[in-house]
Every structure is written in structure tokens, then in C-alpha cells.
């Protein structure tokens, strides 16, 4: 009976872990019922309009590998309804985060770290503002998070048990991460290097399977490695790249971006928890010399060395590191916290959990505001649904935002102002005038017998603009 009860308890614990992951997935899903799309997400939507070969060709001249776009393209083919294309792609981003929460929590429990460790991992990772942001974005970061987290966990299993399936999973996840994001390739390389170091120092019997797995990873990634070098070299040699120079302020900004919500100083409190976990971890390693405690420290090393490498290269050459590039390794950071803090006394544990619960509420409130109330998207869509006629056209003057505009307007009605003939056939022009860009001089409008009428201030995502209705002078203003 005792064995049966223990088995039932274990099943119940696993069920609880996956229920938490599912509940967090549902919470992320509730952030998805909007049409907010920023430039990079619009780029994703444009990219998956190509076939798979076209995706390879276009990513080869971009700065990212193609695997995420393959996943997004496949989802678009399986669920082709245009009305729900944004929702489908947002769900595609939620799935790997929910899987990471479930897999990570289950792995920690299965390895004997207990429910405390599983809870710390899930609550930490699930409540971080950066997780809530990238769980619903049409980008590759959530998939890279899954691949890097599982790669790190598989590396531990491969070192401890050296089962064939562990080495295969380690290699597959490393390759998948490398084909998802270039900085995920760096994180996977760090994991591979740290595993090699542990094997050389402690368990050289693992050298042969490590060599086979690593060589397999190299061979599979080799076709893209030349492109990776070209992409990295091109980025480092550009003097007009969009990333700002690295300063102490930007380094601290990495912490605030990842950990601070709309409640001030939460990043400092999370940093304090990290410091406590680090002290506990070092003490445990010094006293007990356990493999799992060393593994926890190595998990912390992955995001640290990923960010450090990017910062050093940025200081030597041109800035090429940005805060979100360490996000794929955030799961391993939470594994470090979970293992290091699993043995803390209940008063500290309960206090930390209460803080994280409040912290999570604040993070979610901020994420909800960002998704639903931080822009004029709903007002803009409602306005043009009412007033944009079939014979009308939409002109804009901020060319860099072209892909974003294409997510909200039909391409046959949308034109950059310099590419449009004012003397052509149309009923009305709706001009989106973004401040600081070129606009129509009055004499140009008069030359075409046009009148401009201001109708309101709207916007899409991070771009706000004044809207003008331009129509031929003498034509009755029916919308007025």
C-alpha cells in the first residue's frame, strides 16, 4: 500500500506541475486577443509568406537562422484562416514556453530536487516580465528558450547517466537552438564547452559519447555555420547598426528589462534573490561537493557567458548585443535558482513565494496593459473599418514602418507617399502623417486640386500619427 500511495503521490505531483504550466499558458493566451504587431513581428508575417526555400534564401541575408520561420510557416499552412493568423502565430510562441515550464518542473521533481524546486522554477520563469513579453511575440525567442533549457537538462543527464537517448537529445536540442537564433547557438556552444570541461576534470569515460554528439552537432550545423560567420561579420563591421553602445546604464538595463515590472525596484529584489542563491550554491559546493550543485552553478554560467561574450565583442568591435539575446538561457537561470534555493527554510521560502506571487500579478498587469491599452490599434482599426472605402487609398510617410502597415491594411490600398501618383484614380486619400517625416506641401495639393482635412490622432503599435483625409476640391465631404 505504501508503494502504491507513493506512486499515486508522484503522479499527483507531476499532474500539479503540468497543471501549473497549463494555467500559465492560458494566462499568456489571454494576452493574445489583439492585433498589436511591432516591426519584428511584422517581419515574421512577411517572411512566412515565402515558401520554405524562400525562407532559407531570405534568412541567409538577414541576421537570424530559419528554423523558427519554418515552424511559423507550418502553422500558417495548417491553420490558413486569415482572420486568425495573428492568434495562431501567438499560440505558436506560447506552446514552447508552456512546454519549458512543464518539462523543467517535471525534470527537477524527477531528479529528486522536490516540489519546492519545481515551484521555484515555474513561478520564477513564468512570472518574469521578459517571459510574458516573449511568450506572445511572433519571434523565435520562446522556441530558443525551450531548446536551450532542454539542451542543458539533457547535458546533465548525459553526464550522470550517459544513456544514448540523453546524448541524442542533447545534440538535437543544441542543433535546434543553433538553427533558431545566433545567440542561442552561442548558449548551446557554452553548454557543450562546460560539459566538456566537467568530463575532462571528473569523468573522462564520457569523452567518446561527448565527442560523437558534438561532432554530430557540428556536421548538422555546418551548412549554416558559414552563413552565421557572414552574418556576424557583417553586423560587427556595420557602423550604422541599430544597437546602442554598451555602457553601465545599458548593462543595468539588461536586468531591468528582464526582471523589473511597473513596481519600482523589483529588479533589485530579484537581483538580491540571485545573490542569495549564489551564496547558498557556493556554500553547498564547498561543503558537500555534490554534482547537482555544480550543475546549478553551470546553469547560471550559460546566460552569464552568453551575455558576457556579446558585451565583450560589442566593446571591441561594434555593438551587437541586446538585452533579449540572453532570454533563451533564462530557463537555465531558473534551474540554478530552483536547485540552489530548494533547501531554504520554510519562512524564507514562503516569503519568497508570496513576493513572487505579488511580483507576478504586477508583471501580468503590465503585460496586459502593453498588449491591450498601450497603443491606438483598436481605435485605428475601428476608424478605418467605418470610413475606408473600396476606392480609397492609404498613404504613409514613415517608410521604415511599411511591414507594420501591411498588417493592418490591404496591400492594394496601401502606398508609401513618394510611390503614389496623386493624379491617379481614387476616391479619398487617408494620409498617415508621422511626426518628423516628409509631408505633402500645400502647393503640391493645390497643383492636383486637392484639399487636406485633419480627422484625428491614431496609431499602430509604437507608431502614432495624425490622420488626414485628402480629397479633390469640390467633391462633397460625405464622411463629414
Short mmCIF file of C-alpha atoms in Angstrom, two decimals:
data_model
loop_
_atom_site.label_atom_id
_atom_site.label_comp_id
_atom_site.label_asym_id
_atom_site.label_seq_id
_atom_site.Cartn_x
_atom_site.Cartn_y
_atom_site.Cartn_z
CA UNK A 1 0.00 0.00 0.00
CA UNK A 2 2.85 2.35 0.80
CA UNK A 3 4.37 1.84 -2.66
CA UNK A 4 1.00 2.39 -4.31
CA UNK A 5 0.40 5.54 -2.28
CA UNK A 6 3.85 6.85 -3.16
CA UNK A 7 3.17 6.16 -6.82
CA UNK A 8 -0.16 7.96 -6.63
CA UNK A 9 1.52 10.87 -4.88
CA UNK A 10 4.18 11.09 -7.60
CA UNK A 11 1.54 11.06 -10.32
CA UNK A 12 -0.36 13.76 -8.47
CA UNK A 13 2.79 15.88 -8.20
CA UNK A 14 3.53 15.54 -11.90
CA UNK A 15 -0.08 16.42 -12.68
CA UNK A 16 0.19 19.52 -10.47
CA UNK A 17 3.37 20.60 -12.26
CA UNK A 18 1.78 20.29 -15.68
CA UNK A 19 -1.42 21.96 -14.47
CA UNK A 20 0.63 24.97 -13.37
CA UNK A 21 2.30 25.04 -16.79
CA UNK A 22 -1.12 24.82 -18.49
CA UNK A 23 -2.58 27.59 -16.31
CA UNK A 24 0.32 29.88 -17.16
CA UNK A 25 -0.17 29.03 -20.83
CA UNK A 26 -3.82 30.03 -20.55
CA UNK A 27 -2.83 33.27 -18.81
CA UNK A 28 -0.49 34.04 -21.72
CA UNK A 29 -3.26 33.15 -24.17
CA UNK A 30 -5.47 35.84 -22.64
CA UNK A 31 -2.85 38.38 -23.77
CA UNK A 32 -3.26 37.37 -27.41
CA UNK A 33 -6.65 38.68 -28.49
CA UNK A 34 -5.40 41.85 -30.09
CA UNK A 35 -3.84 42.98 -33.36
CA UNK A 36 -0.74 44.62 -31.91
CA UNK A 37 2.22 43.95 -34.18
CA UNK A 38 5.59 45.67 -33.98
CA UNK A 39 8.25 45.77 -36.67
CA UNK A 40 9.96 42.44 -35.95
CA UNK A 41 6.64 40.62 -35.72
CA UNK A 42 5.54 42.20 -38.98
CA UNK A 43 8.79 40.91 -40.47
CA UNK A 44 7.85 37.40 -39.30
CA UNK A 45 4.44 37.65 -41.00
CA UNK A 46 6.10 38.85 -44.19
CA UNK A 47 8.73 36.11 -44.02
CA UNK A 48 6.26 33.22 -43.76
CA UNK A 49 4.52 34.34 -46.94
CA UNK A 50 7.51 32.76 -48.72
CA UNK A 51 7.85 29.02 -49.28
CA UNK A 52 10.45 27.09 -47.30
CA UNK A 53 13.16 27.60 -49.91
CA UNK A 54 12.40 31.31 -49.98
CA UNK A 55 12.68 31.46 -46.20
CA UNK A 56 16.16 29.94 -46.37
CA UNK A 57 17.21 32.43 -49.02
CA UNK A 58 15.90 35.45 -47.15
CA UNK A 59 17.21 34.44 -43.73
CA UNK A 60 20.63 33.83 -45.27
CA UNK A 61 20.89 37.56 -46.00
CA UNK A 62 19.26 38.52 -42.68
CA UNK A 63 20.66 38.11 -39.15
CA UNK A 64 18.72 35.03 -37.96
CA UNK A 65 18.62 31.31 -38.83
CA UNK A 66 15.48 29.80 -40.43
CA UNK A 67 14.09 27.16 -38.03
CA UNK A 68 11.56 29.38 -36.24
CA UNK A 69 10.24 30.64 -39.56
CA UNK A 70 9.80 27.02 -40.67
CA UNK A 71 7.71 26.37 -37.54
CA UNK A 72 5.64 29.51 -38.08
CA UNK A 73 5.20 28.71 -41.79
CA UNK A 74 4.00 25.20 -40.97
CA UNK A 75 1.45 26.59 -38.51
CA UNK A 76 0.25 29.06 -41.14
CA UNK A 77 -0.27 26.20 -43.62
CA UNK A 78 -2.11 24.06 -41.07
CA UNK A 79 -4.35 26.96 -39.98
CA UNK A 80 -4.67 29.19 -43.04
CA UNK A 81 -7.69 31.26 -41.91
CA UNK A 82 -6.61 34.85 -42.44
CA UNK A 83 -8.86 36.16 -39.66
CA UNK A 84 -6.97 34.17 -37.02
CA UNK A 85 -3.44 34.31 -38.44
CA UNK A 86 -2.14 36.52 -35.63
CA UNK A 87 -3.74 34.40 -32.91
CA UNK A 88 -2.32 31.22 -34.44
CA UNK A 89 1.18 32.64 -34.52
CA UNK A 90 0.91 33.93 -30.95
CA UNK A 91 -0.14 30.46 -29.82
CA UNK A 92 2.88 29.07 -31.67
CA UNK A 93 5.01 31.23 -29.37
CA UNK A 94 3.11 30.24 -26.21
CA UNK A 95 3.49 26.49 -26.76
CA UNK A 96 7.28 26.31 -26.18
CA UNK A 97 7.06 28.46 -23.03
CA UNK A 98 4.38 26.19 -21.55
CA UNK A 99 6.45 23.14 -22.52
CA UNK A 100 9.53 24.65 -20.89
CA UNK A 101 7.61 25.25 -17.67
CA UNK A 102 6.23 21.71 -17.66
CA UNK A 103 9.42 19.93 -18.73
CA UNK A 104 11.65 21.93 -16.38
CA UNK A 105 9.39 21.44 -13.37
CA UNK A 106 8.91 17.73 -14.08
CA UNK A 107 12.64 17.19 -14.59
CA UNK A 108 13.51 18.84 -11.28
CA UNK A 109 10.94 16.74 -9.46
CA UNK A 110 12.00 13.53 -11.20
CA UNK A 111 15.65 14.08 -10.26
CA UNK A 112 14.75 14.28 -6.58
CA UNK A 113 15.00 18.04 -6.12
CA UNK A 114 11.43 18.10 -4.84
CA UNK A 115 8.31 20.15 -5.37
CA UNK A 116 9.95 23.22 -3.85
CA UNK A 117 12.49 23.29 -6.67
CA UNK A 118 9.78 22.69 -9.30
CA UNK A 119 7.67 25.51 -7.84
CA UNK A 120 10.59 27.95 -7.75
CA UNK A 121 11.47 27.15 -11.35
CA UNK A 122 7.94 27.53 -12.66
CA UNK A 123 6.98 30.62 -10.68
CA UNK A 124 10.26 32.40 -11.42
CA UNK A 125 10.35 31.71 -15.13
CA UNK A 126 6.63 32.13 -15.61
CA UNK A 127 6.43 35.45 -13.78
CA UNK A 128 9.41 37.24 -15.29
CA UNK A 129 8.28 40.25 -17.36
CA UNK A 130 10.56 39.18 -20.20
CA UNK A 131 8.83 35.77 -20.33
CA UNK A 132 5.39 37.34 -20.50
CA UNK A 133 6.61 39.61 -23.28
CA UNK A 134 8.16 36.93 -25.48
CA UNK A 135 5.59 34.22 -24.74
CA UNK A 136 3.19 36.05 -27.07
CA UNK A 137 5.51 37.66 -29.59
CA UNK A 138 5.79 36.41 -33.14
CA UNK A 139 9.51 35.79 -32.78
CA UNK A 140 11.90 32.91 -32.20
CA UNK A 141 12.88 33.57 -28.60
CA UNK A 142 10.34 31.30 -26.90
CA UNK A 143 11.42 28.34 -29.06
CA UNK A 144 15.07 29.10 -28.35
CA UNK A 145 14.17 29.11 -24.63
CA UNK A 146 12.74 25.59 -24.92
CA UNK A 147 15.69 24.24 -26.92
CA UNK A 148 18.39 25.71 -24.67
CA UNK A 149 16.64 24.65 -21.45
CA UNK A 150 16.19 21.04 -22.61
CA UNK A 151 19.73 21.02 -24.01
CA UNK A 152 21.10 21.96 -20.58
CA UNK A 153 18.97 19.38 -18.75
CA UNK A 154 19.95 16.69 -21.25
CA UNK A 155 23.62 17.60 -20.75
CA UNK A 156 23.25 16.87 -17.02
CA UNK A 157 21.57 13.52 -17.71
CA UNK A 158 24.22 12.64 -20.27
CA UNK A 159 26.99 13.39 -17.77
CA UNK A 160 25.37 11.49 -14.87
CA UNK A 161 23.78 8.51 -16.66
CA UNK A 162 25.32 8.60 -20.16
CA UNK A 163 22.32 6.96 -21.78
CA UNK A 164 22.20 7.03 -25.56
CA UNK A 165 18.90 8.90 -25.52
CA UNK A 166 20.42 11.63 -23.32
CA UNK A 167 23.28 12.24 -25.76
CA UNK A 168 20.88 12.23 -28.72
CA UNK A 169 18.54 14.71 -27.01
CA UNK A 170 21.50 16.90 -26.03
CA UNK A 171 22.70 17.02 -29.65
CA UNK A 172 19.23 17.54 -31.16
CA UNK A 173 18.39 20.42 -28.83
CA UNK A 174 21.78 22.05 -29.38
CA UNK A 175 21.32 21.94 -33.14
CA UNK A 176 17.71 23.13 -32.92
CA UNK A 177 18.77 26.08 -30.76
CA UNK A 178 21.58 26.95 -33.17
CA UNK A 179 19.18 26.98 -36.11
CA UNK A 180 16.74 29.18 -34.15
CA UNK A 181 18.86 32.16 -33.05
CA UNK A 182 22.53 33.06 -33.37
CA UNK A 183 22.89 33.83 -29.68
CA UNK A 184 21.15 30.54 -28.89
CA UNK A 185 23.99 28.97 -30.89
CA UNK A 186 26.40 30.72 -28.53
CA UNK A 187 24.46 29.44 -25.49
CA UNK A 188 24.48 25.90 -26.91
CA UNK A 189 28.23 26.21 -27.50
CA UNK A 190 28.70 27.31 -23.88
CA UNK A 191 26.74 24.27 -22.67
CA UNK A 192 28.82 21.99 -24.87
CA UNK A 193 32.06 23.57 -23.63
CA UNK A 194 31.07 23.39 -19.95
CA UNK A 195 30.08 19.74 -20.35
CA UNK A 196 33.46 19.01 -21.94
CA UNK A 197 35.22 20.74 -19.04
CA UNK A 198 33.33 18.65 -16.47
CA UNK A 199 34.09 15.45 -18.36
CA UNK A 200 37.81 16.21 -18.61
CA UNK A 201 38.05 17.11 -14.92
CA UNK A 202 35.82 14.42 -13.41
CA UNK A 203 34.65 11.67 -15.74
CA UNK A 204 36.76 11.02 -18.82
CA UNK A 205 34.78 7.87 -19.66
CA UNK A 206 32.22 10.25 -21.13
CA UNK A 207 34.67 11.72 -23.64
CA UNK A 208 33.75 9.39 -26.51
CA UNK A 209 29.96 9.92 -26.41
CA UNK A 210 30.57 13.66 -25.92
CA UNK A 211 32.82 13.69 -28.99
CA UNK A 212 30.26 11.76 -31.06
CA UNK A 213 27.41 14.06 -30.01
CA UNK A 214 29.44 17.22 -30.52
CA UNK A 215 30.71 16.12 -33.92
CA UNK A 216 27.15 15.28 -34.95
CA UNK A 217 26.07 18.78 -33.91
CA UNK A 218 28.91 20.33 -35.88
CA UNK A 219 28.13 18.31 -39.02
CA UNK A 220 24.41 19.15 -38.92
CA UNK A 221 25.08 22.84 -38.27
CA UNK A 222 27.99 23.13 -40.70
CA UNK A 223 25.84 24.09 -43.73
CA UNK A 224 24.66 27.17 -41.82
CA UNK A 225 27.89 27.96 -40.00
CA UNK A 226 29.39 29.76 -42.99
CA UNK A 227 26.27 31.92 -43.18
CA UNK A 228 26.45 32.55 -39.42
CA UNK A 229 30.02 33.82 -39.79
CA UNK A 230 28.99 36.08 -42.65
CA UNK A 231 26.02 37.41 -40.69
CA UNK A 232 28.12 38.02 -37.58
CA UNK A 233 30.92 39.64 -39.57
CA UNK A 234 28.52 41.88 -41.44
CA UNK A 235 26.87 43.01 -38.22
CA UNK A 236 30.16 43.67 -36.43
CA UNK A 237 31.51 45.73 -39.32
CA UNK A 238 28.46 47.97 -39.65
CA UNK A 239 28.74 51.44 -38.21
CA UNK A 240 25.03 52.21 -38.62
CA UNK A 241 23.62 49.21 -36.75
CA UNK A 242 20.59 49.93 -34.56
CA UNK A 243 22.00 48.59 -31.27
CA UNK A 244 23.24 51.29 -28.89
CA UNK A 245 26.80 51.31 -27.47
CA UNK A 246 27.39 49.27 -24.32
CA UNK A 247 27.56 51.37 -21.13
CA UNK A 248 26.99 50.68 -17.45
CA UNK A 249 23.47 52.00 -17.94
CA UNK A 250 22.75 49.54 -20.74
CA UNK A 251 24.20 46.65 -18.71
CA UNK A 252 21.89 47.52 -15.81
CA UNK A 253 19.15 47.84 -18.40
CA UNK A 254 19.55 44.11 -19.10
CA UNK A 255 18.39 43.43 -15.54
CA UNK A 256 15.53 45.92 -15.56
CA UNK A 257 14.27 44.64 -18.91
CA UNK A 258 14.25 41.05 -17.70
CA UNK A 259 13.13 41.46 -14.10
CA UNK A 260 11.51 44.84 -13.39
CA UNK A 261 7.78 45.39 -13.81
CA UNK A 262 5.81 48.57 -13.15
CA UNK A 263 6.57 48.30 -9.41
CA UNK A 264 9.86 50.09 -8.79
CA UNK A 265 12.94 48.25 -7.59
CA UNK A 266 11.62 44.76 -8.33
CA UNK A 267 14.74 44.15 -10.42
CA UNK A 268 16.84 44.90 -7.32
CA UNK A 269 14.81 42.41 -5.28
CA UNK A 270 15.24 39.71 -7.93
CA UNK A 271 18.94 40.51 -8.01
CA UNK A 272 19.02 40.01 -4.22
CA UNK A 273 17.42 36.57 -4.65
CA UNK A 274 20.08 35.76 -7.25
CA UNK A 275 22.82 36.83 -4.84
CA UNK A 276 21.34 34.71 -2.03
CA UNK A 277 21.09 31.74 -4.37
CA UNK A 278 24.70 32.25 -5.44
CA UNK A 279 25.95 32.34 -1.84
CA UNK A 280 23.93 29.23 -0.95
CA UNK A 281 25.22 27.45 -4.04
CA UNK A 282 28.87 28.21 -3.32
CA UNK A 283 28.49 27.08 0.31
CA UNK A 284 26.84 23.82 -0.79
CA UNK A 285 29.59 23.13 -3.30
CA UNK A 286 32.29 23.81 -0.71
CA UNK A 287 30.67 21.64 1.98
CA UNK A 288 29.05 18.76 0.11
CA UNK A 289 30.77 18.63 -3.31
CA UNK A 290 27.56 17.40 -4.96
CA UNK A 291 27.26 17.13 -8.73
CA UNK A 292 23.83 18.76 -8.75
CA UNK A 293 25.13 21.89 -7.01
CA UNK A 294 27.95 22.22 -9.54
CA UNK A 295 25.37 21.73 -12.28
CA UNK A 296 23.31 24.59 -10.82
CA UNK A 297 26.34 26.88 -10.98
CA UNK A 298 26.96 25.85 -14.58
CA UNK A 299 23.32 26.65 -15.41
CA UNK A 300 23.96 30.18 -14.13
CA UNK A 301 27.11 30.30 -16.27
CA UNK A 302 25.21 29.83 -19.55
CA UNK A 303 23.30 33.16 -19.55
CA UNK A 304 26.29 34.86 -17.92
CA UNK A 305 28.81 33.80 -20.57
CA UNK A 306 26.30 34.36 -23.38
CA UNK A 307 25.79 37.96 -22.28
CA UNK A 308 29.47 38.47 -21.41
CA UNK A 309 30.58 37.28 -24.84
CA UNK A 310 28.16 39.64 -26.55
CA UNK A 311 29.23 42.57 -24.38
CA UNK A 312 32.96 41.95 -24.93
CA UNK A 313 32.57 41.71 -28.70
CA UNK A 314 30.43 44.85 -28.63
CA UNK A 315 33.14 46.73 -26.74
CA UNK A 316 35.90 45.52 -29.07
CA UNK A 317 34.06 46.00 -32.37
CA UNK A 318 30.58 47.47 -32.85
CA UNK A 319 27.58 46.96 -30.54
CA UNK A 320 25.93 43.64 -31.46
CA UNK A 321 24.41 42.55 -28.13
CA UNK A 322 20.90 43.41 -26.98
CA UNK A 323 19.02 42.50 -23.81
CA UNK A 324 16.70 39.87 -25.29
CA UNK A 325 19.56 37.81 -26.71
CA UNK A 326 20.14 36.10 -23.34
CA UNK A 327 16.46 35.22 -22.98
CA UNK A 328 16.88 31.69 -24.44
CA UNK A 329 19.14 30.88 -21.45
CA UNK A 330 16.67 32.25 -18.89
CA UNK A 331 15.27 28.78 -18.23
CA UNK A 332 18.67 27.57 -17.06
CA UNK A 333 18.99 30.61 -14.81
CA UNK A 334 15.75 29.49 -13.16
CA UNK A 335 17.10 25.94 -12.84
CA UNK A 336 20.03 27.46 -10.95
CA UNK A 337 17.64 29.30 -8.62
CA UNK A 338 15.46 26.22 -8.13
CA UNK A 339 18.31 23.88 -7.21
CA UNK A 340 20.18 26.40 -5.07
CA UNK A 341 17.14 27.55 -3.06
CA UNK A 342 15.33 24.23 -2.74
CA UNK A 343 16.69 23.62 0.75
CA UNK A 344 15.87 27.02 2.22
CA UNK A 345 13.87 27.13 5.43
CA UNK A 346 10.11 27.49 5.16
CA UNK A 347 9.91 31.10 6.42
CA UNK A 348 12.26 32.25 3.66
CA UNK A 349 10.63 30.01 1.07
CA UNK A 350 7.10 31.17 1.95
CA UNK A 351 8.17 34.82 1.97
CA UNK A 352 9.84 34.41 -1.41
CA UNK A 353 6.78 32.69 -2.88
CA UNK A 354 4.49 35.44 -1.59
CA UNK A 355 6.76 38.08 -3.09
CA UNK A 356 6.85 36.20 -6.41
CA UNK A 357 3.06 35.92 -6.42
CA UNK A 358 2.69 39.69 -5.99
CA UNK A 359 5.51 40.19 -8.47
CA UNK A 360 3.72 38.00 -10.98
CA UNK A 361 0.48 39.94 -10.62
CA UNK A 362 2.37 43.17 -11.30
CA UNK A 363 4.15 41.66 -14.30
CA UNK A 364 0.91 40.35 -15.75
CA UNK A 365 -0.88 43.66 -15.21
CA UNK A 366 1.90 45.41 -17.09
CA UNK A 367 1.85 42.82 -19.88
CA UNK A 368 -1.93 43.15 -20.21
CA UNK A 369 -1.65 46.93 -20.43
CA UNK A 370 1.10 46.61 -23.03
CA UNK A 371 -0.94 44.26 -25.19
CA UNK A 372 -4.33 45.99 -24.97
CA UNK A 373 -4.01 49.60 -23.83
CA UNK A 374 -0.59 50.92 -24.82
CA UNK A 375 -1.43 51.91 -28.39
CA UNK A 376 -4.23 53.17 -30.64
CA UNK A 377 -4.57 49.92 -32.60
CA UNK A 378 -8.19 49.24 -31.64
CA UNK A 379 -9.21 52.82 -32.33
CA UNK A 380 -7.32 52.83 -35.63
CA UNK A 381 -8.94 49.61 -36.81
CA UNK A 382 -12.39 50.81 -35.78
CA UNK A 383 -11.90 54.12 -37.58
CA UNK A 384 -10.81 52.63 -40.87
CA UNK A 385 -13.39 49.85 -40.73
CA UNK A 386 -16.01 52.60 -40.68
CA UNK A 387 -14.53 55.11 -43.12
CA UNK A 388 -12.12 53.35 -45.52
CA UNK A 389 -13.98 52.78 -48.80
CA UNK A 390 -13.17 50.36 -51.60
CA UNK A 391 -11.99 53.18 -53.85
CA UNK A 392 -9.86 54.80 -51.13
CA UNK A 393 -6.11 54.55 -50.62
CA UNK A 394 -3.91 54.85 -47.53
CA UNK A 395 -0.64 56.75 -47.80
CA UNK A 396 2.09 56.95 -45.16
CA UNK A 397 5.33 58.88 -44.75
CA UNK A 398 7.35 56.65 -42.41
CA UNK A 399 8.81 54.11 -44.81
CA UNK A 400 10.54 52.00 -42.16
CA UNK A 401 7.10 51.01 -40.84
CA UNK A 402 5.92 49.55 -44.14
CA UNK A 403 5.65 45.96 -42.91
CA UNK A 404 3.63 47.02 -39.86
CA UNK A 405 1.17 48.98 -42.01
CA UNK A 406 0.76 45.94 -44.26
CA UNK A 407 -0.54 44.02 -41.24
CA UNK A 408 -3.44 46.46 -40.91
CA UNK A 409 -4.25 47.49 -44.48
CA UNK A 410 -4.70 45.65 -47.76
CA UNK A 411 -1.59 45.94 -49.90
CA UNK A 412 -3.51 47.12 -52.97
CA UNK A 413 -4.78 50.12 -50.95
CA UNK A 414 -1.52 50.95 -49.15
CA UNK A 415 1.29 53.09 -50.61
CA UNK A 416 4.34 54.97 -49.47
CA UNK A 417 3.61 58.62 -50.31
CA UNK A 418 6.55 59.04 -52.71
CA UNK A 419 5.46 55.96 -54.67
CA UNK A 420 1.92 57.19 -55.30
CA UNK A 421 0.62 59.26 -58.21
CA UNK A 422 -1.69 61.95 -56.84
CA UNK A 423 -3.15 62.36 -60.30
CA UNK A 424 -4.39 58.78 -60.43
CA UNK A 425 -7.85 57.34 -59.88
CA UNK A 426 -9.08 57.12 -56.29
CA UNK A 427 -11.93 58.37 -54.12
CA UNK A 428 -10.15 59.51 -50.94
CA UNK A 429 -6.62 59.52 -49.64
CA UNK A 430 -6.14 58.75 -45.96
CA UNK A 431 -2.72 60.11 -45.10
CA UNK A 432 -0.88 58.77 -42.02
CA UNK A 433 1.42 61.62 -41.05
CA UNK A 434 4.11 60.51 -38.60
CA UNK A 435 5.80 63.49 -36.97
CA UNK A 436 9.31 64.23 -38.21
CA UNK A 437 8.85 62.77 -41.69
CA UNK A 438 8.15 64.38 -45.03
CA UNK A 439 4.62 65.51 -45.75
CA UNK A 440 2.60 67.00 -48.63
CA UNK A 441 3.32 70.73 -49.15
CA UNK A 442 0.26 72.84 -49.72
CA UNK A 443 1.35 73.85 -53.21
CA UNK A 444 1.54 70.19 -54.25
CA UNK A 445 -2.00 69.54 -53.09
CA UNK A 446 -3.21 72.68 -54.87
CA UNK A 447 -1.47 71.58 -58.08
CA UNK A 448 -3.63 68.43 -58.05
CA UNK A 449 -6.75 70.32 -56.91
CA UNK A 450 -6.72 68.51 -53.57
CA UNK A 451 -7.90 69.54 -50.11
CA UNK A 452 -6.49 68.17 -46.86
CA UNK A 453 -8.63 67.77 -43.74
CA UNK A 454 -7.36 66.71 -40.33
CA UNK A 455 -9.54 63.93 -38.88
CA UNK A 456 -7.71 62.66 -35.77
CA UNK A 457 -4.69 61.22 -34.00
CA UNK A 458 -4.29 57.44 -34.19
CA UNK A 459 -1.51 54.87 -34.36
CA UNK A 460 -0.41 51.26 -34.66
CA UNK A 461 1.82 49.70 -32.01
CA UNK A 462 4.76 52.06 -31.34
CA UNK A 463 3.95 54.43 -34.21
CA UNK A 464 1.49 57.29 -33.68
CA UNK A 465 0.36 59.56 -36.50
CA UNK A 466 -2.07 62.31 -37.45
CA UNK A 467 -4.67 61.20 -39.96
CA UNK A 468 -5.69 63.50 -42.82
CA UNK A 469 -8.41 62.92 -45.38
CA UNK A 470 -7.27 64.26 -48.75
CA UNK A 471 -9.91 64.64 -51.41
CA UNK A 472 -10.43 66.54 -54.63
CA UNK A 473 -11.56 70.11 -54.08
CA UNK A 474 -15.23 70.50 -54.84
CA UNK A 475 -16.08 66.87 -54.01
CA UNK A 476 -18.63 66.75 -51.22
CA UNK A 477 -17.22 65.59 -47.89
CA UNK A 478 -19.65 62.72 -47.40
CA UNK A 479 -17.79 61.37 -44.37
CA UNK A 480 -18.16 64.76 -42.64
#
